[in-house]
């Protein structure tokens, strides 16, 4: 991680925030308290990430974006970029694949973001949801583009639909953003229909844009509380049904992070 790049970026964001009367998020305030020049690299990274998490969708000067892009691309390269060759094919259908890892490091034609209805990212500083991670590592260009799309749409994103944006600094060429159902209480048939629609909408959008590989996260199973096993069943069945009628998408990766989801998908993909 390049400390010089980080310090420049954080200093810019702090001054930008002050100019707009914005309060600094805690991690940035902590780093600034003792002086950014003496802050550790880790403290500067947390400050940077928290600042971009709360930064409104303002344009940024070219020098800043070039520095941001250099930092983010360097971090992703350091983490190691994964390819489809690193994923495990289903023993029953090699088009379906399983991969455990950080989706922001996967080089697919498109990765899927579990978004909220505002569609401009997670605004909670340092929140480690997939929406936050994707927006952080794609770069602030992503929030600006999502804001443009939502302003043109004129209303919140309905559950089960999808939007497409460039991947910017991610190894993935594109990001498919979809809002999964929120399960507040008992799981209902409507929740299941909406989750299936997320997968169907993303695949249809991928096919429309001539994308041959798509990597799905476990939509709605985190803070949206959709039961993991049923969510995986719906995901696998919906993808299988789609590929049976549309062969333009050649590879679909189920990206997991938890031991629980890994075991579930291993079982389902072996059937």
PDB file of C-alpha atoms in Angstrom:
ATOM      1  CA  UNK A   1       0.000   0.000   0.000  1.00  0.00           C
ATOM      2  CA  UNK A   2       1.524   3.286  -1.114  1.00  0.00           C
ATOM      3  CA  UNK A   3       1.551   5.670   1.843  1.00  0.00           C
ATOM      4  CA  UNK A   4       2.360   8.726  -0.277  1.00  0.00           C
ATOM      5  CA  UNK A   5      -0.702   8.170  -2.459  1.00  0.00           C
ATOM      6  CA  UNK A   6      -2.888   7.615   0.594  1.00  0.00           C
ATOM      7  CA  UNK A   7      -1.758  10.776   2.320  1.00  0.00           C
ATOM      8  CA  UNK A   8      -2.455  12.880  -0.762  1.00  0.00           C
ATOM      9  CA  UNK A   9      -5.933  11.366  -1.163  1.00  0.00           C
ATOM     10  CA  UNK A  10      -6.878  11.748   2.488  1.00  0.00           C
ATOM     11  CA  UNK A  11      -5.620  15.328   2.620  1.00  0.00           C
ATOM     12  CA  UNK A  12      -7.698  16.197  -0.428  1.00  0.00           C
ATOM     13  CA  UNK A  13     -10.830  14.546   0.971  1.00  0.00           C
ATOM     14  CA  UNK A  14     -10.435  16.188   4.378  1.00  0.00           C
ATOM     15  CA  UNK A  15     -10.074  19.640   2.816  1.00  0.00           C
ATOM     16  CA  UNK A  16     -12.959  18.968   0.438  1.00  0.00           C
ATOM     17  CA  UNK A  17     -15.159  17.975   3.365  1.00  0.00           C
ATOM     18  CA  UNK A  18     -14.224  21.078   5.320  1.00  0.00           C
ATOM     19  CA  UNK A  19     -15.050  23.266   2.313  1.00  0.00           C
ATOM     20  CA  UNK A  20     -18.536  21.737   2.221  1.00  0.00           C
ATOM     21  CA  UNK A  21     -19.041  21.855   5.993  1.00  0.00           C
ATOM     22  CA  UNK A  22     -19.016  18.053   6.331  1.00  0.00           C
ATOM     23  CA  UNK A  23     -18.104  16.362   9.605  1.00  0.00           C
ATOM     24  CA  UNK A  24     -15.252  13.887   9.374  1.00  0.00           C
ATOM     25  CA  UNK A  25     -16.116  10.235  10.008  1.00  0.00           C
ATOM     26  CA  UNK A  26     -14.405   8.872  13.172  1.00  0.00           C
ATOM     27  CA  UNK A  27     -11.534   7.063  11.418  1.00  0.00           C
ATOM     28  CA  UNK A  28     -10.643  10.199   9.459  1.00  0.00           C
ATOM     29  CA  UNK A  29     -10.952  12.417  12.531  1.00  0.00           C
ATOM     30  CA  UNK A  30      -8.639  10.083  14.452  1.00  0.00           C
ATOM     31  CA  UNK A  31      -6.030  10.135  11.685  1.00  0.00           C
ATOM     32  CA  UNK A  32      -6.210  13.906  11.345  1.00  0.00           C
ATOM     33  CA  UNK A  33      -6.025  14.565  15.089  1.00  0.00           C
ATOM     34  CA  UNK A  34      -2.308  13.858  15.368  1.00  0.00           C
ATOM     35  CA  UNK A  35      -1.517  15.143  11.880  1.00  0.00           C
ATOM     36  CA  UNK A  36      -1.850  13.144   8.684  1.00  0.00           C
ATOM     37  CA  UNK A  37       1.881  13.324   8.012  1.00  0.00           C
ATOM     38  CA  UNK A  38       2.568  11.245  11.109  1.00  0.00           C
ATOM     39  CA  UNK A  39      -0.408   8.866  10.802  1.00  0.00           C
ATOM     40  CA  UNK A  40       0.321   5.206  10.105  1.00  0.00           C
ATOM     41  CA  UNK A  41      -0.391   3.702   6.711  1.00  0.00           C
ATOM     42  CA  UNK A  42      -3.212   1.626   8.241  1.00  0.00           C
ATOM     43  CA  UNK A  43      -4.751   4.718   9.851  1.00  0.00           C
ATOM     44  CA  UNK A  44      -4.593   6.554   6.523  1.00  0.00           C
ATOM     45  CA  UNK A  45      -6.256   3.626   4.739  1.00  0.00           C
ATOM     46  CA  UNK A  46      -9.115   3.552   7.254  1.00  0.00           C
ATOM     47  CA  UNK A  47      -9.436   7.323   6.937  1.00  0.00           C
ATOM     48  CA  UNK A  48      -9.531   7.099   3.140  1.00  0.00           C
ATOM     49  CA  UNK A  49     -12.069   4.316   3.101  1.00  0.00           C
ATOM     50  CA  UNK A  50     -14.361   6.025   5.608  1.00  0.00           C
ATOM     51  CA  UNK A  51     -14.161   9.311   3.704  1.00  0.00           C
ATOM     52  CA  UNK A  52     -15.116   7.785   0.360  1.00  0.00           C
ATOM     53  CA  UNK A  53     -17.901   5.824   2.059  1.00  0.00           C
ATOM     54  CA  UNK A  54     -19.623   9.079   3.062  1.00  0.00           C
ATOM     55  CA  UNK A  55     -18.578  11.312   0.160  1.00  0.00           C
ATOM     56  CA  UNK A  56     -21.558  12.564  -1.868  1.00  0.00           C
ATOM     57  CA  UNK A  57     -21.509  11.884  -5.627  1.00  0.00           C
ATOM     58  CA  UNK A  58     -19.477  14.947  -6.509  1.00  0.00           C
ATOM     59  CA  UNK A  59     -17.160  15.087  -9.527  1.00  0.00           C
ATOM     60  CA  UNK A  60     -13.439  15.013  -8.698  1.00  0.00           C
ATOM     61  CA  UNK A  61     -10.445  16.515 -10.508  1.00  0.00           C
ATOM     62  CA  UNK A  62      -8.441  14.360 -12.876  1.00  0.00           C
ATOM     63  CA  UNK A  63      -5.296  14.359 -10.710  1.00  0.00           C
ATOM     64  CA  UNK A  64      -7.234  13.036  -7.735  1.00  0.00           C
ATOM     65  CA  UNK A  65      -8.938  10.293  -9.770  1.00  0.00           C
ATOM     66  CA  UNK A  66      -5.659   9.221 -11.352  1.00  0.00           C
ATOM     67  CA  UNK A  67      -4.084   8.921  -7.892  1.00  0.00           C
ATOM     68  CA  UNK A  68      -7.103   7.061  -6.527  1.00  0.00           C
ATOM     69  CA  UNK A  69      -7.051   4.664  -9.492  1.00  0.00           C
ATOM     70  CA  UNK A  70      -3.342   3.979  -9.031  1.00  0.00           C
ATOM     71  CA  UNK A  71      -3.874   3.193  -5.347  1.00  0.00           C
ATOM     72  CA  UNK A  72      -6.892   0.924  -5.836  1.00  0.00           C
ATOM     73  CA  UNK A  73      -5.461  -0.975  -8.774  1.00  0.00           C
ATOM     74  CA  UNK A  74      -2.262  -1.496  -6.808  1.00  0.00           C
ATOM     75  CA  UNK A  75      -4.168  -2.831  -3.797  1.00  0.00           C
ATOM     76  CA  UNK A  76      -6.153  -5.255  -5.940  1.00  0.00           C
ATOM     77  CA  UNK A  77      -2.980  -6.458  -7.643  1.00  0.00           C
ATOM     78  CA  UNK A  78      -1.342  -6.978  -4.245  1.00  0.00           C
ATOM     79  CA  UNK A  79      -4.338  -9.012  -3.079  1.00  0.00           C
ATOM     80  CA  UNK A  80      -4.079 -11.159  -6.215  1.00  0.00           C
ATOM     81  CA  UNK A  81      -6.543 -11.183  -9.092  1.00  0.00           C
ATOM     82  CA  UNK A  82      -8.516 -14.410  -9.509  1.00  0.00           C
ATOM     83  CA  UNK A  83      -9.765 -15.675 -12.865  1.00  0.00           C
ATOM     84  CA  UNK A  84     -12.406 -18.162 -13.952  1.00  0.00           C
ATOM     85  CA  UNK A  85      -9.632 -20.778 -14.031  1.00  0.00           C
ATOM     86  CA  UNK A  86      -9.449 -20.432 -10.238  1.00  0.00           C
ATOM     87  CA  UNK A  87     -13.117 -21.356  -9.815  1.00  0.00           C
ATOM     88  CA  UNK A  88     -14.380 -24.914  -9.337  1.00  0.00           C
ATOM     89  CA  UNK A  89     -16.790 -26.274 -11.959  1.00  0.00           C
ATOM     90  CA  UNK A  90     -19.890 -28.190 -10.971  1.00  0.00           C
ATOM     91  CA  UNK A  91     -19.399 -31.925 -11.608  1.00  0.00           C
ATOM     92  CA  UNK A  92     -22.779 -31.999 -13.336  1.00  0.00           C
ATOM     93  CA  UNK A  93     -22.560 -28.777 -15.387  1.00  0.00           C
ATOM     94  CA  UNK A  94     -19.225 -26.995 -16.002  1.00  0.00           C
ATOM     95  CA  UNK A  95     -21.049 -23.770 -16.803  1.00  0.00           C
ATOM     96  CA  UNK A  96     -21.854 -23.467 -13.082  1.00  0.00           C
ATOM     97  CA  UNK A  97     -18.862 -22.735 -10.903  1.00  0.00           C
ATOM     98  CA  UNK A  98     -18.072 -22.155  -7.231  1.00  0.00           C
ATOM     99  CA  UNK A  99     -15.488 -19.794  -5.809  1.00  0.00           C
ATOM    100  CA  UNK A 100     -14.671 -18.695  -2.296  1.00  0.00           C
ATOM    101  CA  UNK A 101     -12.960 -15.337  -2.074  1.00  0.00           C
ATOM    102  CA  UNK A 102     -13.205 -11.570  -2.326  1.00  0.00           C
ATOM    103  CA  UNK A 103     -15.451 -10.745  -5.271  1.00  0.00           C
ATOM    104  CA  UNK A 104     -13.660  -7.419  -5.797  1.00  0.00           C
ATOM    105  CA  UNK A 105     -10.604  -9.396  -6.952  1.00  0.00           C
ATOM    106  CA  UNK A 106     -12.404 -11.645  -9.461  1.00  0.00           C
ATOM    107  CA  UNK A 107     -11.849 -11.019 -13.170  1.00  0.00           C
ATOM    108  CA  UNK A 108     -15.230 -11.893 -14.688  1.00  0.00           C
ATOM    109  CA  UNK A 109     -17.183 -10.056 -17.341  1.00  0.00           C
ATOM    110  CA  UNK A 110     -19.512  -8.955 -14.529  1.00  0.00           C
ATOM    111  CA  UNK A 111     -19.877  -9.321 -10.789  1.00  0.00           C
ATOM    112  CA  UNK A 112     -23.151  -8.835  -8.950  1.00  0.00           C
ATOM    113  CA  UNK A 113     -23.538  -6.279  -6.195  1.00  0.00           C
ATOM    114  CA  UNK A 114     -26.176  -6.750  -3.501  1.00  0.00           C
ATOM    115  CA  UNK A 115     -27.336  -3.145  -3.444  1.00  0.00           C
ATOM    116  CA  UNK A 116     -29.912  -1.210  -1.457  1.00  0.00           C
ATOM    117  CA  UNK A 117     -32.844   0.598  -3.035  1.00  0.00           C
ATOM    118  CA  UNK A 118     -30.905   3.880  -3.165  1.00  0.00           C
ATOM    119  CA  UNK A 119     -28.370   2.168  -5.460  1.00  0.00           C
ATOM    120  CA  UNK A 120     -25.518   4.574  -4.629  1.00  0.00           C
ATOM    121  CA  UNK A 121     -23.616   2.306  -2.249  1.00  0.00           C
ATOM    122  CA  UNK A 122     -23.413   1.760   1.470  1.00  0.00           C
ATOM    123  CA  UNK A 123     -22.981   5.067   3.260  1.00  0.00           C
ATOM    124  CA  UNK A 124     -21.886   3.568   6.611  1.00  0.00           C
ATOM    125  CA  UNK A 125     -18.177   4.305   7.168  1.00  0.00           C
ATOM    126  CA  UNK A 126     -16.064   1.120   7.157  1.00  0.00           C
ATOM    127  CA  UNK A 127     -19.095  -1.158   6.989  1.00  0.00           C
ATOM    128  CA  UNK A 128     -17.831  -4.451   5.586  1.00  0.00           C
ATOM    129  CA  UNK A 129     -20.830  -5.352   3.437  1.00  0.00           C
ATOM    130  CA  UNK A 130     -20.294  -6.266  -0.199  1.00  0.00           C
ATOM    131  CA  UNK A 131     -21.927  -3.022  -1.375  1.00  0.00           C
ATOM    132  CA  UNK A 132     -19.403  -1.000   0.615  1.00  0.00           C
ATOM    133  CA  UNK A 133     -16.453  -3.084  -0.618  1.00  0.00           C
ATOM    134  CA  UNK A 134     -17.455  -2.883  -4.271  1.00  0.00           C
ATOM    135  CA  UNK A 135     -17.952   0.882  -4.162  1.00  0.00           C
ATOM    136  CA  UNK A 136     -14.691   1.382  -2.257  1.00  0.00           C
ATOM    137  CA  UNK A 137     -12.517  -0.618  -4.660  1.00  0.00           C
ATOM    138  CA  UNK A 138     -14.298   0.373  -7.865  1.00  0.00           C
ATOM    139  CA  UNK A 139     -13.623   3.997  -6.964  1.00  0.00           C
ATOM    140  CA  UNK A 140     -15.756   7.062  -6.448  1.00  0.00           C
ATOM    141  CA  UNK A 141     -16.637   7.113 -10.165  1.00  0.00           C
ATOM    142  CA  UNK A 142     -19.093   4.317  -9.369  1.00  0.00           C
ATOM    143  CA  UNK A 143     -21.205   6.354  -6.945  1.00  0.00           C
ATOM    144  CA  UNK A 144     -21.312   9.220  -9.417  1.00  0.00           C
ATOM    145  CA  UNK A 145     -22.548   6.906 -12.186  1.00  0.00           C
ATOM    146  CA  UNK A 146     -25.105   5.220  -9.917  1.00  0.00           C
ATOM    147  CA  UNK A 147     -26.375   8.640  -8.862  1.00  0.00           C
ATOM    148  CA  UNK A 148     -26.756   9.630 -12.523  1.00  0.00           C
ATOM    149  CA  UNK A 149     -28.739   6.463 -13.228  1.00  0.00           C
ATOM    150  CA  UNK A 150     -31.008   6.954 -10.220  1.00  0.00           C
ATOM    151  CA  UNK A 151     -31.674  10.616 -10.967  1.00  0.00           C
ATOM    152  CA  UNK A 152     -32.652   9.662 -14.509  1.00  0.00           C
ATOM    153  CA  UNK A 153     -34.902   6.913 -13.146  1.00  0.00           C
ATOM    154  CA  UNK A 154     -36.558   9.251 -10.665  1.00  0.00           C
ATOM    155  CA  UNK A 155     -37.455   6.689  -8.012  1.00  0.00           C
ATOM    156  CA  UNK A 156     -35.915   4.059  -5.749  1.00  0.00           C
ATOM    157  CA  UNK A 157     -34.849   0.774  -7.308  1.00  0.00           C
ATOM    158  CA  UNK A 158     -37.533  -1.920  -6.990  1.00  0.00           C
ATOM    159  CA  UNK A 159     -36.613  -5.274  -5.500  1.00  0.00           C
ATOM    160  CA  UNK A 160     -35.625  -7.919  -8.041  1.00  0.00           C
ATOM    161  CA  UNK A 161     -34.543  -5.674 -10.911  1.00  0.00           C
ATOM    162  CA  UNK A 162     -30.979  -4.893 -12.042  1.00  0.00           C
ATOM    163  CA  UNK A 163     -28.801  -2.075 -13.332  1.00  0.00           C
ATOM    164  CA  UNK A 164     -25.408  -2.232 -15.041  1.00  0.00           C
ATOM    165  CA  UNK A 165     -22.379   0.018 -14.606  1.00  0.00           C
ATOM    166  CA  UNK A 166     -18.718  -0.204 -15.578  1.00  0.00           C
ATOM    167  CA  UNK A 167     -16.415  -1.930 -13.086  1.00  0.00           C
ATOM    168  CA  UNK A 168     -13.966   1.000 -13.102  1.00  0.00           C
ATOM    169  CA  UNK A 169     -10.947  -0.138 -11.033  1.00  0.00           C
ATOM    170  CA  UNK A 170     -12.212  -3.662 -10.410  1.00  0.00           C
ATOM    171  CA  UNK A 171     -10.890  -6.608 -12.451  1.00  0.00           C
ATOM    172  CA  UNK A 172     -14.506  -7.229 -13.517  1.00  0.00           C
ATOM    173  CA  UNK A 173     -15.504  -5.279 -16.611  1.00  0.00           C
ATOM    174  CA  UNK A 174     -19.007  -4.532 -15.319  1.00  0.00           C
ATOM    175  CA  UNK A 175     -21.075  -4.540 -12.143  1.00  0.00           C
ATOM    176  CA  UNK A 176     -24.678  -5.704 -12.060  1.00  0.00           C
ATOM    177  CA  UNK A 177     -26.524  -4.067  -9.175  1.00  0.00           C
ATOM    178  CA  UNK A 178     -29.641  -5.713  -7.769  1.00  0.00           C
ATOM    179  CA  UNK A 179     -31.787  -5.163  -4.673  1.00  0.00           C
ATOM    180  CA  UNK A 180     -32.683  -8.383  -2.903  1.00  0.00           C
ATOM    181  CA  UNK A 181     -35.729  -8.959  -0.705  1.00  0.00           C
ATOM    182  CA  UNK A 182     -35.532  -8.109   2.987  1.00  0.00           C
ATOM    183  CA  UNK A 183     -36.875 -10.919   5.170  1.00  0.00           C
ATOM    184  CA  UNK A 184     -38.295  -9.292   8.281  1.00  0.00           C
ATOM    185  CA  UNK A 185     -39.934 -12.223  10.035  1.00  0.00           C
ATOM    186  CA  UNK A 186     -41.079 -15.408   8.320  1.00  0.00           C
ATOM    187  CA  UNK A 187     -39.944 -16.239   4.784  1.00  0.00           C
ATOM    188  CA  UNK A 188     -42.827 -15.876   2.302  1.00  0.00           C
ATOM    189  CA  UNK A 189     -43.427 -17.030  -1.290  1.00  0.00           C
ATOM    190  CA  UNK A 190     -43.152 -13.380  -2.347  1.00  0.00           C
ATOM    191  CA  UNK A 191     -39.625 -13.208  -0.920  1.00  0.00           C
ATOM    192  CA  UNK A 192     -38.716 -16.277  -2.962  1.00  0.00           C
ATOM    193  CA  UNK A 193     -40.176 -14.833  -6.165  1.00  0.00           C
ATOM    194  CA  UNK A 194     -38.285 -11.577  -5.624  1.00  0.00           C
ATOM    195  CA  UNK A 195     -34.976 -13.343  -5.008  1.00  0.00           C
ATOM    196  CA  UNK A 196     -35.391 -15.446  -8.142  1.00  0.00           C
ATOM    197  CA  UNK A 197     -36.103 -12.216 -10.024  1.00  0.00           C
ATOM    198  CA  UNK A 198     -32.741 -10.795  -8.867  1.00  0.00           C
ATOM    199  CA  UNK A 199     -30.895 -13.670 -10.526  1.00  0.00           C
ATOM    200  CA  UNK A 200     -33.100 -13.641 -13.621  1.00  0.00           C
ATOM    201  CA  UNK A 201     -32.754  -9.867 -14.062  1.00  0.00           C
ATOM    202  CA  UNK A 202     -28.971  -9.935 -13.717  1.00  0.00           C
ATOM    203  CA  UNK A 203     -28.590 -12.771 -16.207  1.00  0.00           C
ATOM    204  CA  UNK A 204     -30.942 -11.120 -18.688  1.00  0.00           C
ATOM    205  CA  UNK A 205     -28.983  -7.870 -18.418  1.00  0.00           C
ATOM    206  CA  UNK A 206     -25.716  -9.759 -18.875  1.00  0.00           C
ATOM    207  CA  UNK A 207     -27.061 -11.478 -21.989  1.00  0.00           C
ATOM    208  CA  UNK A 208     -28.367  -8.176 -23.348  1.00  0.00           C
ATOM    209  CA  UNK A 209     -24.865  -6.705 -22.984  1.00  0.00           C
ATOM    210  CA  UNK A 210     -23.118  -9.751 -24.486  1.00  0.00           C
ATOM    211  CA  UNK A 211     -21.371 -10.713 -21.242  1.00  0.00           C
ATOM    212  CA  UNK A 212     -20.290 -14.334 -21.069  1.00  0.00           C
ATOM    213  CA  UNK A 213     -19.345 -14.693 -17.394  1.00  0.00           C
ATOM    214  CA  UNK A 214     -21.197 -13.503 -14.297  1.00  0.00           C
ATOM    215  CA  UNK A 215     -20.240 -13.925 -10.636  1.00  0.00           C
ATOM    216  CA  UNK A 216     -23.058 -13.796  -8.082  1.00  0.00           C
ATOM    217  CA  UNK A 217     -22.667 -13.006  -4.413  1.00  0.00           C
ATOM    218  CA  UNK A 218     -25.117 -14.602  -1.946  1.00  0.00           C
ATOM    219  CA  UNK A 219     -27.871 -12.043  -2.486  1.00  0.00           C
ATOM    220  CA  UNK A 220     -30.024 -11.153   0.556  1.00  0.00           C
ATOM    221  CA  UNK A 221     -28.408 -13.659   2.948  1.00  0.00           C
ATOM    222  CA  UNK A 222     -26.556 -11.113   5.070  1.00  0.00           C
ATOM    223  CA  UNK A 223     -28.309  -8.283   6.858  1.00  0.00           C
ATOM    224  CA  UNK A 224     -31.361  -8.884   4.630  1.00  0.00           C
ATOM    225  CA  UNK A 225     -31.841 -12.179   6.564  1.00  0.00           C
ATOM    226  CA  UNK A 226     -32.856 -14.542   3.755  1.00  0.00           C
ATOM    227  CA  UNK A 227     -32.210 -18.133   4.962  1.00  0.00           C
ATOM    228  CA  UNK A 228     -28.938 -19.304   3.410  1.00  0.00           C
ATOM    229  CA  UNK A 229     -29.958 -22.752   2.229  1.00  0.00           C
ATOM    230  CA  UNK A 230     -33.213 -21.676   0.601  1.00  0.00           C
ATOM    231  CA  UNK A 231     -31.475 -18.696  -1.007  1.00  0.00           C
ATOM    232  CA  UNK A 232     -28.879 -20.999  -2.536  1.00  0.00           C
ATOM    233  CA  UNK A 233     -31.554 -23.396  -3.808  1.00  0.00           C
ATOM    234  CA  UNK A 234     -33.342 -20.524  -5.530  1.00  0.00           C
ATOM    235  CA  UNK A 235     -30.075 -19.169  -6.938  1.00  0.00           C
ATOM    236  CA  UNK A 236     -28.944 -22.460  -8.448  1.00  0.00           C
ATOM    237  CA  UNK A 237     -32.361 -23.380  -9.842  1.00  0.00           C
ATOM    238  CA  UNK A 238     -32.953 -19.942 -11.358  1.00  0.00           C
ATOM    239  CA  UNK A 239     -29.541 -19.965 -13.026  1.00  0.00           C
ATOM    240  CA  UNK A 240     -30.093 -23.472 -14.370  1.00  0.00           C
ATOM    241  CA  UNK A 241     -33.489 -22.489 -15.754  1.00  0.00           C
ATOM    242  CA  UNK A 242     -32.043 -19.404 -17.425  1.00  0.00           C
ATOM    243  CA  UNK A 243     -29.127 -21.262 -19.030  1.00  0.00           C
ATOM    244  CA  UNK A 244     -31.547 -23.857 -20.370  1.00  0.00           C
ATOM    245  CA  UNK A 245     -33.221 -21.210 -22.505  1.00  0.00           C
ATOM    246  CA  UNK A 246     -30.361 -18.742 -23.133  1.00  0.00           C
ATOM    247  CA  UNK A 247     -26.874 -19.964 -23.989  1.00  0.00           C
ATOM    248  CA  UNK A 248     -25.238 -16.543 -24.409  1.00  0.00           C
ATOM    249  CA  UNK A 249     -23.971 -16.557 -20.795  1.00  0.00           C
ATOM    250  CA  UNK A 250     -21.266 -19.215 -20.735  1.00  0.00           C
ATOM    251  CA  UNK A 251     -20.126 -19.251 -17.087  1.00  0.00           C
ATOM    252  CA  UNK A 252     -21.923 -18.417 -13.842  1.00  0.00           C
ATOM    253  CA  UNK A 253     -19.884 -18.280 -10.656  1.00  0.00           C
ATOM    254  CA  UNK A 254     -21.435 -18.582  -7.208  1.00  0.00           C
ATOM    255  CA  UNK A 255     -19.152 -16.558  -4.962  1.00  0.00           C
ATOM    256  CA  UNK A 256     -19.197 -17.464  -1.267  1.00  0.00           C
ATOM    257  CA  UNK A 257     -17.335 -16.266   1.786  1.00  0.00           C
ATOM    258  CA  UNK A 258     -18.678 -18.265   4.729  1.00  0.00           C
ATOM    259  CA  UNK A 259     -18.086 -21.962   5.503  1.00  0.00           C
ATOM    260  CA  UNK A 260     -21.867 -22.426   5.659  1.00  0.00           C
ATOM    261  CA  UNK A 261     -22.463 -21.143   2.132  1.00  0.00           C
ATOM    262  CA  UNK A 262     -19.510 -23.071   0.743  1.00  0.00           C
ATOM    263  CA  UNK A 263     -20.931 -26.356   2.062  1.00  0.00           C
ATOM    264  CA  UNK A 264     -24.436 -25.555   0.781  1.00  0.00           C
ATOM    265  CA  UNK A 265     -23.302 -24.733  -2.746  1.00  0.00           C
ATOM    266  CA  UNK A 266     -20.961 -27.725  -2.907  1.00  0.00           C
ATOM    267  CA  UNK A 267     -23.951 -29.940  -2.140  1.00  0.00           C
ATOM    268  CA  UNK A 268     -26.331 -28.223  -4.572  1.00  0.00           C
ATOM    269  CA  UNK A 269     -23.888 -28.080  -7.470  1.00  0.00           C
ATOM    270  CA  UNK A 270     -23.133 -31.770  -7.128  1.00  0.00           C
ATOM    271  CA  UNK A 271     -26.769 -32.701  -7.641  1.00  0.00           C
TER     272      UNK A 271
END
